[in-house]
Amino acid sequence: MIIIKDKIKAFIFDLDGVITDTAKYHYLGWKRLAEEEGIDFSKEDNEELRGVSRRKSLEILLDGREVSEEEKEEMMERKNGYYQEFINEITEEDLLPGIKEIIMELRKRNFKLAVASSSRNVKPVIKNLGVGDIFDTISDGHSVNNAKPAPDIFLHTAEKLEVAPESCVVIEDAKAGIVAALRANMIAVGIGPDARVGKAHYRYDQVKDIELEEILG
């Protein structure tokens, strides 16, 4: 992909690990479910769930255990209930360092802004963080059928923004999200270790390390 920097029109942000760290709440929710089901589940195991859908996460957690569709639905709802208990306590103080400054600077420069996350709880989290009015659109786990690493959620978001995919920058912290952004023919910015997001066009250790001038030229 040839990056034409003056063609950049929009920035699309993942939620977990980019805007706030709800990953820890997902972990606690899955861990509680795992304990109830007699399944060993560690923080290392949780890394496999980063950036993937709730259903796929449950399948990874079950690791081949056969359960009915009805049982799967009940487990997903139970985990989500635990997660919602945690996120109800989120406030603006839970924004990751540097993220508000970045999105406010981009807004000042008239870029279109969006959130695209596999989570189905994006809107209440964004509202609790106090940044809901800053974004032009929000796409979540209800928006498309195919979760990351499929490009669907990013293509859907670009369409809602009325911006061509190649004019969008995606900021992600998950391998599945980076793959999805690349498949969507978008500019990928990875947050985290090279082993996880090394395929991105740009990589930074933390959100606060992002250099907009490097991306925008």
mmCIF file of C-alpha atoms in Angstrom:
data_model
loop_
_atom_site.group_PDB
_atom_site.id
_atom_site.type_symbol
_atom_site.label_atom_id
_atom_site.label_comp_id
_atom_site.label_asym_id
_atom_site.label_seq_id
_atom_site.Cartn_x
_atom_site.Cartn_y
_atom_site.Cartn_z
ATOM 1 C CA MET A 1 0.000 0.000 0.000
ATOM 2 C CA ILE A 2 1.316 3.429 -0.980
ATOM 3 C CA ILE A 3 0.521 5.969 1.745
ATOM 4 C CA ILE A 4 -0.475 9.385 0.389
ATOM 5 C CA LYS A 5 -0.454 11.486 3.524
ATOM 6 C CA ASP A 6 -2.374 14.466 2.168
ATOM 7 C CA LYS A 7 -5.262 12.097 1.369
ATOM 8 C CA ILE A 8 -5.862 11.247 5.044
ATOM 9 C CA LYS A 9 -9.379 12.338 6.004
ATOM 10 C CA ALA A 10 -10.341 10.258 9.044
ATOM 11 C CA PHE A 11 -9.033 8.476 12.131
ATOM 12 C CA ILE A 12 -10.700 5.335 13.471
ATOM 13 C CA PHE A 13 -9.887 4.281 17.036
ATOM 14 C CA ASP A 14 -10.223 0.911 18.698
ATOM 15 C CA LEU A 15 -11.581 1.139 22.246
ATOM 16 C CA ASP A 16 -9.737 -1.349 24.435
ATOM 17 C CA GLY A 17 -6.079 -0.481 24.873
ATOM 18 C CA VAL A 18 -6.339 2.691 22.785
ATOM 19 C CA ILE A 19 -8.952 4.970 24.357
ATOM 20 C CA THR A 20 -9.194 3.226 27.720
ATOM 21 C CA ASP A 21 -8.061 -0.005 29.314
ATOM 22 C CA THR A 22 -11.246 -2.008 29.538
ATOM 23 C CA ALA A 23 -9.207 -5.109 28.735
ATOM 24 C CA LYS A 24 -8.644 -5.602 32.463
ATOM 25 C CA TYR A 25 -12.406 -5.658 33.011
ATOM 26 C CA HIS A 26 -12.864 -8.178 30.196
ATOM 27 C CA TYR A 27 -10.203 -10.308 31.856
ATOM 28 C CA LEU A 28 -11.934 -10.161 35.237
ATOM 29 C CA GLY A 29 -15.265 -11.031 33.611
ATOM 30 C CA TRP A 30 -13.859 -14.009 31.710
ATOM 31 C CA LYS A 31 -11.893 -15.164 34.741
ATOM 32 C CA ARG A 32 -14.999 -15.133 36.926
ATOM 33 C CA LEU A 33 -16.895 -17.140 34.305
ATOM 34 C CA ALA A 34 -13.979 -19.573 33.941
ATOM 35 C CA GLU A 35 -13.830 -20.156 37.687
ATOM 36 C CA GLU A 36 -17.556 -20.872 37.776
ATOM 37 C CA GLU A 37 -17.125 -23.379 34.945
ATOM 38 C CA GLY A 38 -14.058 -25.041 36.484
ATOM 39 C CA ILE A 39 -11.695 -23.776 33.771
ATOM 40 C CA ASP A 40 -8.151 -22.569 34.444
ATOM 41 C CA PHE A 41 -7.709 -19.050 33.036
ATOM 42 C CA SER A 42 -4.682 -16.783 33.439
ATOM 43 C CA LYS A 43 -3.670 -13.335 32.195
ATOM 44 C CA GLU A 44 -1.534 -15.099 29.592
ATOM 45 C CA ASP A 45 -4.608 -17.005 28.374
ATOM 46 C CA ASN A 46 -6.470 -13.692 28.200
ATOM 47 C CA GLU A 47 -3.983 -12.380 25.607
ATOM 48 C CA GLU A 48 -5.534 -14.799 23.095
ATOM 49 C CA LEU A 49 -8.855 -12.997 23.515
ATOM 50 C CA ARG A 50 -7.490 -9.538 22.721
ATOM 51 C CA GLY A 51 -9.402 -7.911 19.871
ATOM 52 C CA VAL A 52 -11.682 -10.859 19.057
ATOM 53 C CA SER A 53 -15.462 -11.154 19.370
ATOM 54 C CA ARG A 54 -17.310 -12.320 22.474
ATOM 55 C CA ARG A 55 -18.358 -15.581 20.802
ATOM 56 C CA LYS A 56 -14.853 -16.361 19.553
ATOM 57 C CA SER A 57 -13.470 -15.517 23.004
ATOM 58 C CA LEU A 58 -15.861 -18.013 24.589
ATOM 59 C CA GLU A 59 -14.844 -20.705 22.093
ATOM 60 C CA ILE A 60 -11.180 -20.118 22.959
ATOM 61 C CA LEU A 61 -12.015 -20.275 26.667
ATOM 62 C CA LEU A 62 -13.960 -23.534 26.291
ATOM 63 C CA ASP A 63 -11.050 -25.043 24.328
ATOM 64 C CA GLY A 64 -13.092 -27.703 22.582
ATOM 65 C CA ARG A 65 -15.531 -28.452 25.400
ATOM 66 C CA GLU A 66 -18.870 -29.328 23.849
ATOM 67 C CA VAL A 67 -21.746 -27.179 25.060
ATOM 68 C CA SER A 68 -25.099 -26.395 23.500
ATOM 69 C CA GLU A 69 -25.852 -23.141 21.719
ATOM 70 C CA GLU A 70 -28.235 -22.257 24.547
ATOM 71 C CA GLU A 71 -25.442 -22.764 27.098
ATOM 72 C CA LYS A 72 -23.069 -20.611 25.027
ATOM 73 C CA GLU A 73 -25.602 -17.791 24.922
ATOM 74 C CA GLU A 74 -26.098 -18.015 28.684
ATOM 75 C CA MET A 75 -22.334 -17.957 29.325
ATOM 76 C CA MET A 76 -21.831 -14.940 27.070
ATOM 77 C CA GLU A 77 -24.633 -13.069 28.814
ATOM 78 C CA ARG A 78 -23.264 -14.004 32.219
ATOM 79 C CA LYS A 79 -19.774 -12.771 31.341
ATOM 80 C CA ASN A 80 -21.205 -9.574 29.869
ATOM 81 C CA GLY A 81 -23.146 -8.953 33.064
ATOM 82 C CA TYR A 82 -19.935 -9.150 35.079
ATOM 83 C CA TYR A 83 -18.185 -6.840 32.606
ATOM 84 C CA GLN A 84 -20.983 -4.265 32.762
ATOM 85 C CA GLU A 85 -20.740 -4.197 36.552
ATOM 86 C CA PHE A 86 -17.112 -3.119 36.180
ATOM 87 C CA ILE A 87 -17.542 -0.571 33.371
ATOM 88 C CA ASN A 88 -20.364 1.236 35.170
ATOM 89 C CA GLU A 89 -17.637 2.672 37.391
ATOM 90 C CA ILE A 90 -15.581 4.099 34.476
ATOM 91 C CA THR A 91 -15.055 7.887 34.379
ATOM 92 C CA GLU A 92 -12.993 10.379 32.370
ATOM 93 C CA GLU A 93 -10.078 9.564 34.667
ATOM 94 C CA ASP A 94 -9.914 6.153 32.965
ATOM 95 C CA LEU A 95 -8.911 7.649 29.594
ATOM 96 C CA LEU A 96 -5.443 6.429 28.649
ATOM 97 C CA PRO A 97 -2.694 9.068 28.966
ATOM 98 C CA GLY A 98 -2.464 11.237 25.864
ATOM 99 C CA ILE A 99 -5.581 10.028 24.072
ATOM 100 C CA LYS A 100 -7.802 13.035 24.761
ATOM 101 C CA GLU A 101 -5.081 15.430 23.593
ATOM 102 C CA ILE A 102 -4.726 13.430 20.369
ATOM 103 C CA ILE A 103 -8.422 13.314 19.528
ATOM 104 C CA MET A 104 -8.917 16.985 20.397
ATOM 105 C CA GLU A 105 -5.981 17.959 18.161
ATOM 106 C CA LEU A 106 -7.408 15.890 15.296
ATOM 107 C CA ARG A 107 -10.833 17.428 15.829
ATOM 108 C CA LYS A 108 -9.251 20.895 15.726
ATOM 109 C CA ARG A 109 -7.716 19.967 12.365
ATOM 110 C CA ASN A 110 -11.153 18.891 11.081
ATOM 111 C CA PHE A 111 -10.432 15.187 10.639
ATOM 112 C CA LYS A 112 -13.424 12.887 10.906
ATOM 113 C CA LEU A 113 -13.251 10.671 13.996
ATOM 114 C CA ALA A 114 -14.781 7.296 14.808
ATOM 115 C CA VAL A 115 -14.586 4.398 17.224
ATOM 116 C CA ALA A 116 -14.714 0.830 15.871
ATOM 117 C CA SER A 117 -14.594 -2.001 18.384
ATOM 118 C CA SER A 118 -15.711 -5.625 18.532
ATOM 119 C CA SER A 119 -17.176 -4.872 21.966
ATOM 120 C CA ARG A 120 -20.946 -4.545 22.232
ATOM 121 C CA ASN A 121 -20.609 -2.089 25.113
ATOM 122 C CA VAL A 122 -18.750 0.685 23.288
ATOM 123 C CA LYS A 123 -21.403 3.389 23.516
ATOM 124 C CA PRO A 124 -21.918 3.309 27.309
ATOM 125 C CA VAL A 125 -18.158 3.168 27.875
ATOM 126 C CA ILE A 126 -17.513 6.146 25.579
ATOM 127 C CA LYS A 127 -20.329 8.054 27.295
ATOM 128 C CA ASN A 128 -18.920 7.330 30.768
ATOM 129 C CA LEU A 129 -15.483 8.474 29.594
ATOM 130 C CA GLY A 130 -16.953 11.864 28.673
ATOM 131 C CA VAL A 131 -15.853 11.806 25.018
ATOM 132 C CA GLY A 132 -19.027 10.602 23.318
ATOM 133 C CA ASP A 133 -19.730 13.935 21.616
ATOM 134 C CA ILE A 134 -16.277 14.133 20.029
ATOM 135 C CA PHE A 135 -16.712 11.206 17.622
ATOM 136 C CA ASP A 136 -18.691 11.404 14.392
ATOM 137 C CA THR A 137 -19.767 7.767 14.557
ATOM 138 C CA ILE A 138 -19.337 4.634 16.654
ATOM 139 C CA SER A 139 -19.330 1.062 15.313
ATOM 140 C CA ASP A 140 -19.566 -1.881 17.689
ATOM 141 C CA GLY A 141 -20.126 -5.622 17.822
ATOM 142 C CA HIS A 142 -23.731 -5.111 16.691
ATOM 143 C CA SER A 143 -22.695 -3.282 13.502
ATOM 144 C CA VAL A 144 -21.369 -6.177 11.385
ATOM 145 C CA ASN A 145 -21.549 -9.969 11.294
ATOM 146 C CA ASN A 146 -17.857 -10.705 10.810
ATOM 147 C CA ALA A 147 -15.572 -9.577 13.635
ATOM 148 C CA LYS A 148 -11.906 -8.619 13.333
ATOM 149 C CA PRO A 149 -9.611 -9.795 11.720
ATOM 150 C CA ALA A 150 -12.234 -9.465 8.977
ATOM 151 C CA PRO A 151 -12.155 -5.875 7.639
ATOM 152 C CA ASP A 152 -15.939 -5.458 7.836
ATOM 153 C CA ILE A 153 -16.168 -3.159 10.864
ATOM 154 C CA PHE A 154 -13.604 -0.729 9.443
ATOM 155 C CA LEU A 155 -15.194 -0.709 5.983
ATOM 156 C CA HIS A 156 -18.597 -0.158 7.610
ATOM 157 C CA THR A 157 -17.178 2.740 9.640
ATOM 158 C CA ALA A 158 -15.551 4.352 6.596
ATOM 159 C CA GLU A 159 -18.872 4.147 4.767
ATOM 160 C CA LYS A 160 -20.656 5.843 7.682
ATOM 161 C CA LEU A 161 -17.992 8.569 7.679
ATOM 162 C CA GLU A 162 -18.309 8.883 3.875
ATOM 163 C CA VAL A 163 -14.540 8.539 3.529
ATOM 164 C CA ALA A 164 -12.640 6.171 1.211
ATOM 165 C CA PRO A 165 -10.892 3.320 3.084
ATOM 166 C CA GLU A 166 -7.443 4.370 1.877
ATOM 167 C CA SER A 167 -8.025 7.806 3.433
ATOM 168 C CA CYS A 168 -8.561 6.329 6.912
ATOM 169 C CA VAL A 169 -6.019 5.810 9.693
ATOM 170 C CA VAL A 170 -6.799 3.023 12.162
ATOM 171 C CA ILE A 171 -5.280 3.062 15.663
ATOM 172 C CA GLU A 172 -5.275 -0.436 17.180
ATOM 173 C CA ASP A 173 -3.549 -2.414 19.920
ATOM 174 C CA ALA A 174 -4.561 -5.929 18.829
ATOM 175 C CA LYS A 175 -3.094 -8.178 16.155
ATOM 176 C CA ALA A 176 -6.590 -8.969 14.859
ATOM 177 C CA GLY A 177 -7.312 -5.247 14.544
ATOM 178 C CA ILE A 178 -4.117 -4.526 12.636
ATOM 179 C CA VAL A 179 -4.851 -7.382 10.225
ATOM 180 C CA ALA A 180 -8.396 -6.060 9.758
ATOM 181 C CA ALA A 181 -7.132 -2.535 9.034
ATOM 182 C CA LEU A 182 -4.637 -3.805 6.459
ATOM 183 C CA ARG A 183 -7.295 -5.948 4.798
ATOM 184 C CA ALA A 184 -9.480 -2.836 4.603
ATOM 185 C CA ASN A 185 -6.639 -1.045 2.768
ATOM 186 C CA MET A 186 -6.295 1.494 5.574
ATOM 187 C CA ILE A 187 -3.237 2.996 7.265
ATOM 188 C CA ALA A 188 -2.545 0.971 10.413
ATOM 189 C CA VAL A 189 -1.058 2.426 13.600
ATOM 190 C CA GLY A 190 -0.175 -0.212 16.184
ATOM 191 C CA ILE A 191 0.040 0.345 19.930
ATOM 192 C CA GLY A 192 2.101 -2.243 21.780
ATOM 193 C CA PRO A 193 4.973 -4.670 21.246
ATOM 194 C CA ASP A 194 6.331 -5.463 17.813
ATOM 195 C CA ALA A 195 5.401 -9.130 18.223
ATOM 196 C CA ARG A 196 1.731 -8.147 18.444
ATOM 197 C CA VAL A 197 1.332 -5.156 16.122
ATOM 198 C CA GLY A 198 4.540 -5.275 14.075
ATOM 199 C CA LYS A 199 2.688 -5.479 10.747
ATOM 200 C CA ALA A 200 1.316 -1.957 11.229
ATOM 201 C CA HIS A 201 2.632 0.926 9.117
ATOM 202 C CA TYR A 202 3.540 2.780 12.326
ATOM 203 C CA ARG A 203 4.106 1.388 15.816
ATOM 204 C CA TYR A 204 4.291 3.074 19.223
ATOM 205 C CA ASP A 205 4.736 1.535 22.661
ATOM 206 C CA GLN A 206 1.912 3.560 24.220
ATOM 207 C CA VAL A 207 -0.850 5.895 23.050
ATOM 208 C CA LYS A 208 0.956 8.895 24.546
ATOM 209 C CA ASP A 209 3.936 8.136 22.268
ATOM 210 C CA ILE A 210 1.930 8.662 19.058
ATOM 211 C CA GLU A 211 3.495 11.328 16.841
ATOM 212 C CA LEU A 212 0.798 12.802 14.626
ATOM 213 C CA GLU A 213 3.302 14.667 12.487
ATOM 214 C CA GLU A 214 5.021 11.387 11.609
ATOM 215 C CA ILE A 215 1.706 9.937 10.454
ATOM 216 C CA LEU A 216 0.406 13.068 8.740
ATOM 217 C CA GLY A 217 3.738 14.222 7.317
#
